[in-house]
Amino acid sequence: VSLTPEEMAVIESSFAKHDEYERKMIAFVEEALGQIKGKKMLVQEYLLGYLLEDERKHARLLEGLGKTPEAIAEWLSTQPK
């Protein structure tokens, strides 16, 4: 698969925007967790904690995808085949 520089720019822009949304969600969930901490809202706290970990996972994934093609190629070369 190959992409033109223009196509790469569109993809990078989309990743950047999505990454911004992920980080805003992380901040929102952290704030919500802080507000319910110690209020015996165990189910809500559990679900928000789960959501927070999932959003952090997405942020790490987007961070990896946002790397330059050279960095991705280098990383792939270190993976078992």
XYZ file of N, CA, C and O in Angstrom:
324
model
N 0.848 -1.174 0.000
C 0.000 0.000 0.000
C 0.888 1.229 0.000
O 1.852 1.297 0.763
N 0.559 2.154 -0.827
C 1.311 3.404 -0.821
C 0.319 4.561 -0.822
O -0.796 4.445 -1.333
N 0.754 5.648 -0.215
C -0.076 6.836 -0.135
C 0.703 8.029 -0.672
O 1.919 8.112 -0.487
N -0.016 8.930 -1.281
C 0.622 10.160 -1.741
C 0.851 11.067 -0.534
O 0.216 10.894 0.525
N 1.724 12.044 -0.657
C 1.911 13.003 0.439
C 0.603 13.694 0.823
O 0.356 13.948 2.005
N -0.226 13.963 -0.159
C -1.516 14.609 0.136
C -2.421 13.694 0.962
O -3.089 14.132 1.898
N -2.444 12.418 0.597
C -3.250 11.453 1.357
C -2.708 11.300 2.774
O -3.483 11.216 3.736
N -1.390 11.277 2.906
C -0.783 11.188 4.239
C -1.156 12.403 5.080
O -1.433 12.276 6.265
N -1.179 13.571 4.469
C -1.522 14.794 5.198
C -2.958 14.728 5.723
O -3.227 15.131 6.864
N -3.858 14.202 4.913
C -5.262 14.061 5.346
C -5.351 13.093 6.518
O -6.033 13.352 7.513
N -4.647 11.984 6.413
C -4.664 10.985 7.483
C -4.060 11.555 8.755
O -4.623 11.409 9.845
N -2.925 12.220 8.647
C -2.280 12.811 9.820
C -3.180 13.838 10.484
O -3.273 13.906 11.709
N -3.860 14.635 9.683
C -4.783 15.634 10.224
C -5.935 14.961 10.965
O -6.331 15.390 12.052
N -6.452 13.886 10.386
C -7.548 13.144 11.033
C -7.085 12.539 12.353
O -7.802 12.594 13.351
N -5.881 11.960 12.355
C -5.344 11.395 13.591
C -5.170 12.479 14.652
O -5.488 12.275 15.826
N -4.663 13.628 14.239
C -4.434 14.717 15.195
C -5.746 15.173 15.818
O -5.828 15.380 17.030
N -6.772 15.314 15.011
C -8.071 15.753 15.523
C -8.663 14.692 16.455
O -9.174 15.001 17.523
N -8.579 13.445 16.051
C -9.109 12.367 16.891
C -8.328 12.275 18.198
O -8.916 12.070 19.266
N -7.016 12.457 18.132
C -6.180 12.444 19.331
C -6.605 13.557 20.285
O -6.666 13.350 21.500
N -6.930 14.707 19.750
C -7.401 15.824 20.572
C -8.692 15.426 21.306
O -8.846 15.686 22.504
N -9.613 14.785 20.595
C -10.858 14.331 21.221
C -10.595 13.295 22.310
O -11.211 13.332 23.378
N -9.679 12.373 22.038
C -9.339 11.349 23.035
C -8.802 12.004 24.307
O -9.181 11.635 25.412
N -7.914 12.966 24.150
C -7.304 13.615 25.317
C -8.332 14.432 26.102
O -8.291 14.468 27.328
N -9.258 15.058 25.392
C -10.338 15.781 26.080
C -11.212 14.808 26.864
O -11.625 15.104 27.991
N -11.491 13.658 26.277
C -12.297 12.646 26.964
C -11.579 12.141 28.204
O -12.195 11.960 29.258
N -10.274 11.919 28.097
C -9.499 11.470 29.256
C -9.619 12.491 30.382
O -9.878 12.132 31.531
N -9.453 13.760 30.065
C -9.553 14.809 31.083
C -10.957 14.838 31.689
O -11.116 14.980 32.912
N -11.979 14.701 30.856
C -13.359 14.709 31.329
C -13.623 13.544 32.287
O -14.208 13.714 33.353
N -13.164 12.355 31.902
C -13.396 11.168 32.725
C -12.603 11.271 34.033
O -13.113 10.914 35.097
N -11.379 11.771 33.970
C -10.601 11.958 35.199
C -11.313 12.916 36.153
O -11.372 12.672 37.363
N -11.881 13.975 35.601
C -12.621 14.929 36.420
C -13.864 14.268 37.033
O -14.148 14.433 38.222
N -14.592 13.521 36.223
C -15.794 12.837 36.715
C -15.440 11.846 37.817
O -16.135 11.762 38.837
N -14.354 11.110 37.619
C -13.916 10.156 38.651
C -13.581 10.880 39.949
O -13.926 10.404 41.035
N -12.927 12.005 39.838
C -12.588 12.785 41.026
C -13.828 13.260 41.775
O -13.831 13.330 43.002
N -14.881 13.565 41.048
C -16.110 14.061 41.666
C -16.895 12.971 42.387
O -17.626 13.256 43.332
N -16.769 11.724 41.944
C -17.552 10.663 42.592
C -16.729 9.834 43.566
O -17.283 9.005 44.284
N -15.413 10.036 43.586
C -14.534 9.264 44.467
C -15.021 9.378 45.911
O -15.306 10.467 46.401
N -15.133 8.238 46.571
C -15.529 8.215 47.974
C -17.007 8.452 48.229
O -17.405 8.673 49.373
N -17.827 8.435 47.210
C -19.263 8.683 47.378
C -20.081 7.412 47.249
O -21.286 7.469 47.028
N -19.419 6.282 47.405
C -20.083 4.977 47.354
C -20.859 4.761 46.062
O -21.945 4.210 46.048
N -20.265 5.221 44.978
C -20.850 5.016 43.653
C -19.946 4.024 42.927
O -19.304 4.341 41.926
N -19.905 2.808 43.461
C -18.927 1.828 43.013
C -19.099 1.412 41.559
O -18.119 1.254 40.830
N -20.327 1.210 41.128
C -20.559 0.797 39.739
C -20.140 1.917 38.793
O -19.426 1.677 37.806
N -20.541 3.142 39.106
C -20.174 4.267 38.265
C -18.659 4.461 38.248
O -18.062 4.716 37.189
N -18.051 4.317 39.421
C -16.602 4.463 39.507
C -15.896 3.374 38.695
O -14.923 3.639 37.973
N -16.398 2.155 38.780
C -15.822 1.056 38.003
C -15.933 1.327 36.502
O -14.963 1.181 35.761
N -17.128 1.716 36.063
C -17.341 1.957 34.638
C -16.508 3.130 34.127
O -15.933 3.070 33.034
N -16.423 4.190 34.909
C -15.596 5.326 34.498
C -14.120 4.945 34.475
O -13.371 5.376 33.588
N -13.688 4.125 35.423
C -12.308 3.650 35.432
C -12.010 2.812 34.203
O -10.940 2.921 33.597
N -12.962 1.982 33.831
C -12.819 1.153 32.636
C -12.738 2.035 31.385
O -11.894 1.838 30.513
N -13.631 3.023 31.319
C -13.634 3.959 30.196
C -12.313 4.719 30.122
O -11.735 4.893 29.044
N -11.812 5.145 31.272
C -10.551 5.886 31.309
C -9.406 5.041 30.750
O -8.618 5.516 29.925
N -9.322 3.806 31.185
C -8.252 2.940 30.684
C -8.396 2.719 29.178
O -7.408 2.714 28.446
N -9.628 2.558 28.710
C -9.864 2.364 27.282
C -9.454 3.607 26.489
O -8.830 3.500 25.437
N -9.790 4.786 26.990
C -9.416 6.026 26.302
C -7.903 6.201 26.294
O -7.328 6.652 25.303
N -7.245 5.829 27.382
C -5.775 5.909 27.408
C -5.163 4.949 26.390
O -4.174 5.282 25.749
N -5.779 3.778 26.254
C -5.305 2.810 25.254
C -5.454 3.405 23.853
O -4.547 3.309 23.032
N -6.584 4.038 23.579
C -6.802 4.666 22.278
C -5.768 5.758 22.033
O -5.249 5.882 20.916
N -5.478 6.552 23.062
C -4.497 7.628 22.917
C -3.121 7.057 22.577
O -2.415 7.597 21.716
N -2.743 5.954 23.228
C -1.454 5.322 22.924
C -1.441 4.793 21.495
O -0.450 4.924 20.785
N -2.554 4.210 21.069
C -2.648 3.697 19.707
C -2.504 4.823 18.693
O -1.739 4.718 17.732
N -3.216 5.917 18.914
C -3.130 7.045 17.994
C -1.730 7.650 17.990
O -1.235 8.075 16.952
N -1.099 7.667 19.151
C 0.267 8.179 19.229
C 1.184 7.336 18.348
O 2.006 7.854 17.603
N 1.018 6.030 18.425
C 1.821 5.138 17.593
C 1.529 5.302 16.120
O 2.436 5.291 15.295
N 0.257 5.463 15.782
C -0.120 5.621 14.382
C 0.336 6.961 13.814
O 0.513 7.101 12.610
N 0.502 7.940 14.687
C 0.905 9.267 14.237
C 2.387 9.393 13.968
O 2.845 10.433 13.500
N 3.132 8.368 14.241
C 4.573 8.428 13.996
C 4.857 8.463 12.494
O 4.047 8.054 11.683
N 6.017 8.921 12.161
C 6.384 9.010 10.752
C 6.464 7.618 10.132
O 6.708 6.639 10.843
N 6.265 7.523 8.853
C 6.377 6.211 8.201
C 7.720 5.538 8.470
O 7.783 4.320 8.625
N 8.784 6.315 8.570
C 10.098 5.732 8.844
C 10.135 5.082 10.220
O 10.682 3.990 10.398
N 9.531 5.751 11.212
C 9.507 5.195 12.565
C 8.661 3.931 12.614
O 9.009 2.963 13.292
N 7.568 3.917 11.879
C 6.719 2.725 11.837
C 7.477 1.572 11.172
O 7.454 0.445 11.669
N 8.156 1.872 10.090
C 8.932 0.829 9.400
C 10.014 0.280 10.313
O 10.245 -0.935 10.364
N 10.664 1.152 11.060
C 11.699 0.707 11.996
C 11.105 -0.191 13.069
O 11.640 -1.239 13.392
N 9.959 0.224 13.634
C 9.299 -0.586 14.656
C 8.902 -1.944 14.090
O 9.121 -2.970 14.714
N 8.319 -1.945 12.882
C 7.896 -3.212 12.280
C 9.073 -4.154 12.074
O 8.925 -5.363 12.201
N 10.226 -3.600 11.785
C 11.402 -4.440 11.541
C 11.853 -5.154 12.817
O 12.560 -6.140 12.737
N 11.428 -4.678 13.975
C 11.826 -5.304 15.241
C 10.816 -6.345 15.712
O 11.068 -7.050 16.690
N 9.679 -6.435 15.029
C 8.613 -7.359 15.454
C 8.855 -8.743 14.883
O 9.348 -8.896 13.768
N 8.464 -9.784 15.674
C 8.605 -11.153 15.159
C 7.777 -11.352 13.907
O 6.713 -10.770 13.758
N 8.271 -12.182 13.034
C 7.550 -12.429 11.773
C 6.863 -13.769 11.782
O 7.027 -14.617 12.506
